[in-house]
XYZ file of C-alpha atoms in Angstrom:
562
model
C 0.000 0.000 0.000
C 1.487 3.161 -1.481
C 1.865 5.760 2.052
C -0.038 8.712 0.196
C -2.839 6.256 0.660
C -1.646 5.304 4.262
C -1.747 8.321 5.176
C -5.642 8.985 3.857
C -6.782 5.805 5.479
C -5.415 7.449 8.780
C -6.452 10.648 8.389
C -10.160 9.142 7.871
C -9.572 7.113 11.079
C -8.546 10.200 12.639
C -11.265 12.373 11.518
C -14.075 9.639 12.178
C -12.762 9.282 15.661
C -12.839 12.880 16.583
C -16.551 13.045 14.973
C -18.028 10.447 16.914
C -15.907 11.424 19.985
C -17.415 15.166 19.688
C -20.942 13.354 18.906
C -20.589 11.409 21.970
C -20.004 13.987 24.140
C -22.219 16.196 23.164
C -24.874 13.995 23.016
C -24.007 13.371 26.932
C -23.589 17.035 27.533
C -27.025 17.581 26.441
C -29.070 14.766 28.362
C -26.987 16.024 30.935
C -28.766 19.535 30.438
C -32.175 18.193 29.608
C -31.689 15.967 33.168
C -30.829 18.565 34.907
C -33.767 20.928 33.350
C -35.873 18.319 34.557
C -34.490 18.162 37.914
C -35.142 21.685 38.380
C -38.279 21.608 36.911
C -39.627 18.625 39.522
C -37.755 20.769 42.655
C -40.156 23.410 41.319
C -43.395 21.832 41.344
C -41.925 20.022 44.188
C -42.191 23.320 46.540
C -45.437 24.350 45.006
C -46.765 21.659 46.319
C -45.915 21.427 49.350
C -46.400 25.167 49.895
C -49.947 25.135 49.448
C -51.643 25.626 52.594
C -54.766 22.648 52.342
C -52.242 20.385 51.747
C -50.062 20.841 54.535
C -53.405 21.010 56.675
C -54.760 17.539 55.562
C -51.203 16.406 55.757
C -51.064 17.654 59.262
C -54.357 16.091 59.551
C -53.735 12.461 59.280
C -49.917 12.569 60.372
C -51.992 13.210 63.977
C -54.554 10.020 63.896
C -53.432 6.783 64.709
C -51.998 4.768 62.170
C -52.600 5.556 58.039
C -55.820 6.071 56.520
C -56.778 2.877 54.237
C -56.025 2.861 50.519
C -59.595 3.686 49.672
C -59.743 6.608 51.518
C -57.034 8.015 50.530
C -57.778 7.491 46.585
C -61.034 9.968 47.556
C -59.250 11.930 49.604
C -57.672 15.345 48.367
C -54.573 14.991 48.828
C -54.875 12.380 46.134
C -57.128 15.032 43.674
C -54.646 18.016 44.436
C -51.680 15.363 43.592
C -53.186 14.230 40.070
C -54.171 17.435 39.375
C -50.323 18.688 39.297
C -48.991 15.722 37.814
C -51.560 15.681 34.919
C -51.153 19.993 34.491
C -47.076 19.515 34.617
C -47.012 16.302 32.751
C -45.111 14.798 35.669
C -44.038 10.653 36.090
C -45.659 11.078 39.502
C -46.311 13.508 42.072
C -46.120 11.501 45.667
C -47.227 13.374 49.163
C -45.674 10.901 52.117
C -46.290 11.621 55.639
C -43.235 11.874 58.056
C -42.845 8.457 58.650
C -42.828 8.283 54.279
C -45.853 6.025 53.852
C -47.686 7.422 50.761
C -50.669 9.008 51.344
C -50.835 10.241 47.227
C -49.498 8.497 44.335
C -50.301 8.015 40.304
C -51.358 3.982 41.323
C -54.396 3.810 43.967
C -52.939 0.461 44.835
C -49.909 1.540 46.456
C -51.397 4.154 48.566
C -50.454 3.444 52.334
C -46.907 1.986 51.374
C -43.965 2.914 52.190
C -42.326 4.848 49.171
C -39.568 3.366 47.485
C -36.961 5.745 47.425
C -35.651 7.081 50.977
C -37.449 10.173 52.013
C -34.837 10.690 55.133
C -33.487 13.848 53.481
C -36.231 15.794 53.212
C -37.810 14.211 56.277
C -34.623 16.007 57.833
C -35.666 19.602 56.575
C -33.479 19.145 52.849
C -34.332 20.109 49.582
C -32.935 17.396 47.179
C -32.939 16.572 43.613
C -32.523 13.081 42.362
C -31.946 10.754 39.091
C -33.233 7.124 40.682
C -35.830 4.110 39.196
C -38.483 3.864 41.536
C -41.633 1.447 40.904
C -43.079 4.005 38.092
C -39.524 3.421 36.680
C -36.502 5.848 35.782
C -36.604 9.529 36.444
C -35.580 12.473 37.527
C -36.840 14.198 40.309
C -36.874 16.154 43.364
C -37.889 15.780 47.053
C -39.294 18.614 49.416
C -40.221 18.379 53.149
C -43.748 19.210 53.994
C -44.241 21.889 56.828
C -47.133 22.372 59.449
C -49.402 24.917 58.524
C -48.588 28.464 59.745
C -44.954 27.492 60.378
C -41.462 28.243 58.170
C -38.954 25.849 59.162
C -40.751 24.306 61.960
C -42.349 20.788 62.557
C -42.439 18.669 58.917
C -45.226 16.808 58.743
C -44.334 14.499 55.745
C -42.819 15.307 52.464
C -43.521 15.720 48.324
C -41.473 13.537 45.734
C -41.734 14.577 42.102
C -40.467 13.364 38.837
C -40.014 13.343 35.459
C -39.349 9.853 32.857
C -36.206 9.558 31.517
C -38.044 8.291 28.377
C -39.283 11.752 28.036
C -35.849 12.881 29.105
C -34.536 10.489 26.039
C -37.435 11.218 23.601
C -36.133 15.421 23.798
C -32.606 14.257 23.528
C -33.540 12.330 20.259
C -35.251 15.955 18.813
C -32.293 17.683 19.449
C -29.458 14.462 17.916
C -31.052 15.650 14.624
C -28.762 18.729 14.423
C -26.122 16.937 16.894
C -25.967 14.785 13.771
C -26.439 16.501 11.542
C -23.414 18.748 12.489
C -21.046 15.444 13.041
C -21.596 14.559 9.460
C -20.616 18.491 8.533
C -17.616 17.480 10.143
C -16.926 14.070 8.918
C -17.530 15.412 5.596
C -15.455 18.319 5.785
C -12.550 15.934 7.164
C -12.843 13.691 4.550
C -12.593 16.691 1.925
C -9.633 18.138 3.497
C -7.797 14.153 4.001
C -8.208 14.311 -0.091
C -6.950 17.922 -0.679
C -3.718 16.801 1.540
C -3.221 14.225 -0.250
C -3.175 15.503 -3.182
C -0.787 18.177 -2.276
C 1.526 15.416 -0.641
C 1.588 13.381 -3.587
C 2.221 16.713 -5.919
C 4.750 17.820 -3.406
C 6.754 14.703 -3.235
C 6.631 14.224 -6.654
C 4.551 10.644 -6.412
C 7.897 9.660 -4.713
C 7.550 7.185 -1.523
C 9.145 8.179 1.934
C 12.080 5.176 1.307
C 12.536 6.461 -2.110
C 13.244 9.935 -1.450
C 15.406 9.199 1.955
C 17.172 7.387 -1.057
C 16.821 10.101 -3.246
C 18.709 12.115 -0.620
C 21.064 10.226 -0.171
C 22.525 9.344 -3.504
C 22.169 13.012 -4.442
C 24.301 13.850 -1.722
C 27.412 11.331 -2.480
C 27.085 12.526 -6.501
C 27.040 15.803 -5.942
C 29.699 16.141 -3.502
C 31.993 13.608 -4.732
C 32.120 14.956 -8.691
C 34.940 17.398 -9.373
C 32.115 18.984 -11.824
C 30.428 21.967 -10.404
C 26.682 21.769 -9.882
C 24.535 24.582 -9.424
C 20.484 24.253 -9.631
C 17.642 26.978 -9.530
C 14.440 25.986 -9.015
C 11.294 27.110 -11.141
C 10.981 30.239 -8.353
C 14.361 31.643 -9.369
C 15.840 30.128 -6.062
C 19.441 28.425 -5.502
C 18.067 25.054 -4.398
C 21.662 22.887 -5.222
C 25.007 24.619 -4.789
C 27.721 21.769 -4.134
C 31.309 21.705 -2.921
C 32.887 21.604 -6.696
C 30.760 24.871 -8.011
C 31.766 26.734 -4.964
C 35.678 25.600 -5.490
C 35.969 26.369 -8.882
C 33.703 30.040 -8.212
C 35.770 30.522 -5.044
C 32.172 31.567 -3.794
C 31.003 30.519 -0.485
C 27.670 28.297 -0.552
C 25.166 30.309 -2.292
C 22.056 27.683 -1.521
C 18.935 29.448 -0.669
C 20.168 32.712 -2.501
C 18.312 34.441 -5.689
C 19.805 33.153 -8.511
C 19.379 36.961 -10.027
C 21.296 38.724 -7.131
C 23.412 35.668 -6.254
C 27.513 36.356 -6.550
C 28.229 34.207 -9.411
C 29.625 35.414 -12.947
C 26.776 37.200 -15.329
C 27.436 34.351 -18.091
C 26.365 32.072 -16.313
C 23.080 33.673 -15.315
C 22.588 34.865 -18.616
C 22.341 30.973 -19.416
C 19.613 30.500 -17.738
C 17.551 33.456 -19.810
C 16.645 31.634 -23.056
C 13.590 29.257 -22.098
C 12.626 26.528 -22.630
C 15.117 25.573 -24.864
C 18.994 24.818 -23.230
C 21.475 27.517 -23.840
C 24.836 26.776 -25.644
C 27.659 26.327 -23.662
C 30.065 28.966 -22.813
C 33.596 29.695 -21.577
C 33.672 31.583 -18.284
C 36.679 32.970 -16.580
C 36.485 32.778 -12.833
C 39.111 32.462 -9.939
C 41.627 32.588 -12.232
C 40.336 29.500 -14.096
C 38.684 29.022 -16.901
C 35.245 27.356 -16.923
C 33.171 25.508 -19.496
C 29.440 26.305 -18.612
C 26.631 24.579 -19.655
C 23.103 24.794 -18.426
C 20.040 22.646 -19.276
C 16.096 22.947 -17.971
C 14.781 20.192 -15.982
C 11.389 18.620 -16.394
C 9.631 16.307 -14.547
C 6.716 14.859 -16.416
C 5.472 18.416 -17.603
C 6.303 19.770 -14.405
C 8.947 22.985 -15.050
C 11.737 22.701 -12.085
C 13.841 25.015 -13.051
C 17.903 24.973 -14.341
C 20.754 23.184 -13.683
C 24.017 24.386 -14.207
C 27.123 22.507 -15.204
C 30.392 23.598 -14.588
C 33.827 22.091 -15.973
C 37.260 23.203 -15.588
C 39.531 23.418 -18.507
C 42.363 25.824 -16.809
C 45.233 22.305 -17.107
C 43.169 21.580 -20.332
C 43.970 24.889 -22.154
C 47.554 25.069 -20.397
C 48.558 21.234 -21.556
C 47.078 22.747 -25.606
C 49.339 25.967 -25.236
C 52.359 23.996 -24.409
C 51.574 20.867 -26.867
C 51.131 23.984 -29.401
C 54.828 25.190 -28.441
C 55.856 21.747 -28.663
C 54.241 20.998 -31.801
C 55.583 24.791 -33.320
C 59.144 23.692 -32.565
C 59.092 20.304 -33.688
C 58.275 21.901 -36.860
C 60.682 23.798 -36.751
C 63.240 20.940 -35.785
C 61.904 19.279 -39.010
C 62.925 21.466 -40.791
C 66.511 22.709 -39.288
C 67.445 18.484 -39.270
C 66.971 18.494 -43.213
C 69.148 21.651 -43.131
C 71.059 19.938 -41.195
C 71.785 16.995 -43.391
C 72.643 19.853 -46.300
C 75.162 20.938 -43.870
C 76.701 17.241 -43.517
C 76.618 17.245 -47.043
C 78.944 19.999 -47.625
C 81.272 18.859 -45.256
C 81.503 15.670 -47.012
C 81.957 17.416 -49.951
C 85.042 19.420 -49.224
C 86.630 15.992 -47.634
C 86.327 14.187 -50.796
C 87.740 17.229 -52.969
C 90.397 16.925 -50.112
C 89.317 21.065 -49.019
C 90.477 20.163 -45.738
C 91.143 24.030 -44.832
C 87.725 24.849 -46.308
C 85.674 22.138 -43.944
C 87.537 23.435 -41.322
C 86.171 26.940 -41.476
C 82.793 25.981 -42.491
C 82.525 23.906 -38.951
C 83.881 27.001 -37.523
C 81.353 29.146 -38.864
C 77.940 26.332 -37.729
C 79.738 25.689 -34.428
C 79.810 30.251 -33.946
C 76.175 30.253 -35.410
C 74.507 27.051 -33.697
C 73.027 23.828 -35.004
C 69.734 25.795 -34.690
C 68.120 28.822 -35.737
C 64.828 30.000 -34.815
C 63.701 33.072 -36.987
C 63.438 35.902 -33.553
C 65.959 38.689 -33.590
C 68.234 39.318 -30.634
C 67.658 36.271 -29.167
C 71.056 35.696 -27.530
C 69.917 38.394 -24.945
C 67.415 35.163 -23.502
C 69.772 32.881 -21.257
C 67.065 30.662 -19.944
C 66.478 27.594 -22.010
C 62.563 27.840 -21.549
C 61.837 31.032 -22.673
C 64.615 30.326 -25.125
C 62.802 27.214 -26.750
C 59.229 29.057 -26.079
C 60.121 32.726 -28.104
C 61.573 30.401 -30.393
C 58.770 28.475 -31.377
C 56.397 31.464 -31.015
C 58.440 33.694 -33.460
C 58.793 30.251 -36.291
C 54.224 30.807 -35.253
C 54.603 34.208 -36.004
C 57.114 34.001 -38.911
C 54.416 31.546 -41.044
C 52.080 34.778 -40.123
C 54.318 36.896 -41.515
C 55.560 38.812 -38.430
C 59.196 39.258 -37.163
C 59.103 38.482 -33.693
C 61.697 40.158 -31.719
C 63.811 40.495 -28.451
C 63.885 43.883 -26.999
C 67.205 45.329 -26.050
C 66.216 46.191 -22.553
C 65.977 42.175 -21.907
C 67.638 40.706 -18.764
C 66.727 37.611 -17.540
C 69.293 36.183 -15.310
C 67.105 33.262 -13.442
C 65.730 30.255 -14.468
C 62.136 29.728 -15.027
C 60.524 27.998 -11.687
C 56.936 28.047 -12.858
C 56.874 26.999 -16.713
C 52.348 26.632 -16.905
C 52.302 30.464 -14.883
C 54.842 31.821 -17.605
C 53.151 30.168 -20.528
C 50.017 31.223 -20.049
C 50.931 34.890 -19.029
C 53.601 34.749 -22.064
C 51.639 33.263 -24.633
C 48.269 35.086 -24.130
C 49.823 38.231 -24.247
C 52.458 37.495 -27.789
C 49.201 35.890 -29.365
C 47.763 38.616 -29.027
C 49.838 40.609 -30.180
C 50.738 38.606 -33.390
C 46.904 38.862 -34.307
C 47.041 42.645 -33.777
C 50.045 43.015 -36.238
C 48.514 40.787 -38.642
C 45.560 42.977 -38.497
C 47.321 46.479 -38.542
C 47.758 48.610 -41.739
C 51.512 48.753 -40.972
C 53.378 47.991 -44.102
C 55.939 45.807 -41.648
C 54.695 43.903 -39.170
C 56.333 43.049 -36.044
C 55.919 41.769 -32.483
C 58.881 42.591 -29.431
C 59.105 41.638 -26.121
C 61.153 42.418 -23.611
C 61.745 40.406 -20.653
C 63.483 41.581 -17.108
C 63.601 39.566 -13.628
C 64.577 40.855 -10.608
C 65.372 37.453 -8.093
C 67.253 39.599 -5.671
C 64.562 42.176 -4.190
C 61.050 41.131 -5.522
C 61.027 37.289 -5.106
C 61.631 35.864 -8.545
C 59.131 38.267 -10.270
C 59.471 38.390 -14.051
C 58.185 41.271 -15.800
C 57.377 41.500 -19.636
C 56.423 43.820 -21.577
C 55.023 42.952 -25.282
C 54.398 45.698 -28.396
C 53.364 45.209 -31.710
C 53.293 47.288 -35.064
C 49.100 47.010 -34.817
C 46.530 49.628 -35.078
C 46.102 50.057 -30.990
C 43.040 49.769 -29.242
C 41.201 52.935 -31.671
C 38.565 54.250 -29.050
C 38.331 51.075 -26.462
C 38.918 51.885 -22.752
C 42.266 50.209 -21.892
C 40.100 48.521 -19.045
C 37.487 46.849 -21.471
C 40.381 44.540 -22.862
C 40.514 42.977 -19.763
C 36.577 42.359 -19.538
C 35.785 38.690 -19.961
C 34.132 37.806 -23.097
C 35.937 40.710 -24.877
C 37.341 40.383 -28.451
C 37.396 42.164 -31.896
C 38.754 39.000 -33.595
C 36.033 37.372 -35.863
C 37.525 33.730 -35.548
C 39.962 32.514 -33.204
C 43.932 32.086 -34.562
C 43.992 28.248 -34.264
C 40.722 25.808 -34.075
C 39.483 25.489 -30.430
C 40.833 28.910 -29.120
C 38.694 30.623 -26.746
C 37.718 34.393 -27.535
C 37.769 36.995 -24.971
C 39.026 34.852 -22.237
C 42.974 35.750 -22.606
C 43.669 38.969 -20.994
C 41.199 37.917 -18.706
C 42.829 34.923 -17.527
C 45.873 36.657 -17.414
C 44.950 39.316 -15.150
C 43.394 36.916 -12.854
C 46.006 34.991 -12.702
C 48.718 37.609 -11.889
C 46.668 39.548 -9.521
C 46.569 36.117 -7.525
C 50.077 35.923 -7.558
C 50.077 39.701 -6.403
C 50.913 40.970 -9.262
C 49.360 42.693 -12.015
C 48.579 43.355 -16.019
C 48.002 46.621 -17.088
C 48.127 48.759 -20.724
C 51.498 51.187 -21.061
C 50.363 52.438 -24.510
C 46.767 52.406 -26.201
C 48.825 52.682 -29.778
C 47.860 54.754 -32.333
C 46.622 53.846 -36.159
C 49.222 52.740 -38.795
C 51.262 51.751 -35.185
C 53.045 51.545 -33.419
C 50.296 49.167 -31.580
C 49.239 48.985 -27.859
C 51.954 48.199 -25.270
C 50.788 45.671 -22.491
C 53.318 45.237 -19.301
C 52.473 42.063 -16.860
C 54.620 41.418 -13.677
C 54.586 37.862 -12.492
C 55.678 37.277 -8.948
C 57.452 34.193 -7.561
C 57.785 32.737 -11.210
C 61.784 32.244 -11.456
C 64.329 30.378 -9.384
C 65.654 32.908 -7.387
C 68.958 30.929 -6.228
C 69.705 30.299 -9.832
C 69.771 33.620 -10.558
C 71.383 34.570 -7.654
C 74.185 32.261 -8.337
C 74.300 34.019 -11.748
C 75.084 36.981 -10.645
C 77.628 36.459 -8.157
C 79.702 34.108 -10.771
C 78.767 37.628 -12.893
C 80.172 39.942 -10.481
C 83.141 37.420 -9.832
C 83.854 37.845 -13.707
């Protein structure tokens, strides 16, 4: 049995109780008040009896001869007539006039007249007023007994005593004219119980979603071990624009405290992602999203349940190591390229040696090695590279400027470079390093400058500002035109139509950049907005605690040693 209808059956148990409970008791609370009516009613005729003056005189009368009266006597007498003629005017059970010893000397049956009533008459024999519920030979009834004085006397000698009451049938038969509404209000009630045991359920079954009490404690609890123990964030908003799921991973990757409960309009989350959640009802695309210095793949989707709208749910995925591990797989790719083709130049070079051996040259060979051994097995196409001395950013400039050469930009080493340290944080530098000369290549392929060029200059300083490297990057582009130097640096910003390579990201660079830096305490910033016809803009990042400060310590004491 499902527990929506559980709960029904014991709802109507519940209600049906109460009803015939309440029914019960007020059925007893008013024979109660009809028996008591009664009671008061009987004490009433009760003292009108025995108030009235003839018959305390003919009581008086025969309480002084010896012995009772016979039966006959009595039945003419008029106490008898003056007895009946009450009971049949009030519509009494009986109206009985004892003497004081309680013999009757009137009662509703001739034949009993002379007998001893059957109900004690001590009380009022003593001088008390009482009222009584008791089954005497005329049956049950309620009633009421009064002491009988001597004529022309208040609380002197009692000369016998009246005893009058009412059926309990007739007490029963006004009870059972006023059940009618008694009833008639129970079933209201019933009715009205059984209405509302409906509605509730209803509502319960609507509200649980049809769901059993086992199956949503296990509902609970598996949503609780998936969505704490994926490394995806999860963020849901119910139909009402409230934050109803907001687990560990969204808040990580955020760097947001738990936002559950929040509005999802004023909640402290990036606008992309709430812009998501604006197209309805179809799901919105998903989007890259810088935030906390990664960057986030976002993805939302609306949830139904049967045709029941419950809102969003928002999917969060972090591709910061993704798009790192592609930038340095596309320096590694650029220079194996480039290897390619300096091995086949390579094997020219072996060539000519060979060649002046066999023509026995053997002064000739000689200088030729000495030239290739001055010059290098390798040549990457950047100017002034000998001013790098780190093997990183000498392999990394490298492969950028053979990137930038197939682009047709000269990629360059400014002549303010001095970089005495070795790289100590090769994903911080890429990233920073990379962004910033992409973007820079795309500007001078973009400019109206008749040559196109990119230069960077790169300084550390491992002695006083903990290994911070600071570059600076200009092209031969058209600047920034009219753009706030701030907007760059907005995320989602971009004037490039299509991304440089398949699967970039637009507008998430200088972003990421400045994120990143500013968590490392340091900064990005525009030197130059650049002008038309170029020079371009001139961007200047400082990364701190990026380069190996004893190695470039070392360096310059073996410097200074020199």
């Amino acid at each position: 049995m499902r527990f929506s209808t559980q709960t029904l059956l014991l709802q109507l148990g519940v209600v049906l109780l109460v009803v015939l409970l309440s029914g019960v008791v007020h059925a007893w609370l008013v024979y109660d008040r009809i028996g008591t009516e009664a009671e008061n009613q009987a004490l009433t005729l009760a003292r009108t009896v025995a108030a009235d003056p003839d018959i305390r005189t003919d009581v008086q009368d025969i309480s002084k001869e010896e012995g009772t009266p016979p039966p006959s006597v009595l039945a003419a007498g008029s106490l008898q007539a003056a007895a009946e003629a009450a009971r049949i005017r009030t519509g009494a059970l009986f109206v009985v006039i004892t003497d004081e010893t309680g013999l009757r000397l009137a009662h509703p049956e001739p034949s009993r007249l002379g007998e001893r009533v059957s109900t004690d008459p001590s009380v009022a024999l003593a001088g008390q007023e009482i009222t009584t519920r008791n089954t005497g030979t005329l049956g049950p009834s309620a009633g009421a007994k009064v002491p009988i004085y001597a004529p022309g006397t208040t609380g002197g000698t009692i000369v016998g005593e009246v005893s009058v009451g009412y059926s309990i049938e007739s007490l029963t038969k006004s009870l059972a004219r006023d059940i009618v509404p008694i009833a008639l209000t129970a079933g209201g009630a019933l009715l009205a119980g059984v209405l509302a045991s409906f509605l509730l359920r209803h509502r319960l079954q609507r509200l649980t979603l049809g769901l059993e009490p086992e199956e949503i404690s296990t509902l609970v609890h598996d949503q609780v071990a998936v969505l704490q123990g994926v490394d995806d964030g999860v963020i849901g908003i119910s139909a009402d624009g409230r934050i109803s799921v907001f687990n560990a991973a969204a808040s990580r990757l955020l760097e947001v405290p738990d936002a559950t409960g929040q509005d999802w309009a004023t909640a402290p989350v990036p606008g992309q992602l709430k812009g998501l959640t604006r197209p309805a009802p179809q799901d919105a695309e998903a989007v890259e999203v810088v935030a906390g210095g990664r960057v986030l793949v976002a993805s939302a989707r609306k949830a139904w349940h049967r045709k029941e709208d419950l809102g969003w749910v928002v999917m969060l995925r972090d591709r910061t190591e993704l798009q790192q591990l592609t930038r340095q797989l596309d320096a590694v790719g650029t220079m194996s390229t480039a290897l390619r083709a300096q091995r086949h130049e390579f094997a020219n070079q072996l060539h000519t040696i060979a060649g002046f051996m066999s023509i026995g040259q053997h002064e000739q060979a000689k200088e030729y090695l000495e030239r290739l051994s001055a010059t290098g097995p390798l040549k990457f196409p950047v100017e002034q590279a000998e001013l790098l001395q780190d093997a990183y950013l000498q392999a990394f400039i490298g492969a950028k400027s053979v990137e930038a050469s197939e682009r047709g930009v000269a990629l360059r080493i400014g002549p303010e470079t001095l970089v005495r340290g070795h790289v100590a944080d090769p994903q911080d530098v890429t990233t920073v390093l990379g962004n910033l000369i992409d973007n820079a290549v795309n500007a001078a392929v973009a400019g109206s400058a008749a040559e196109r060029w990119v230069e960077v200059e790169l300084l550390d300083d491992t002695a006083h500002d903990g290994g911070t490297l600071h570059i600076v990057v200009a092209d031969s582009g058209d600047g920034l035109g009219g753009i706030e130097p701030e907007d760059v640096f907005t995320e989602g910003f971009t004037t490039a139509d299509h991304p440089a390579r398949p699967g970039a990201g637009q507008g998430l660079g200088l972003a990421l950049v400045r994120q990143l830096t500013r968590r490392r305490g340091g900064d990005v910033r525009v030197l130059e907005p650049g002008s038309t016809g170029g020079p371009g803009a001139v961007f200047m990042a400082s990364v701190p605690a990026v380069m190996d400060v004893a190695g470039g310590q070392a360096d310059s004491r073996k410097d200074n040693s020199g």
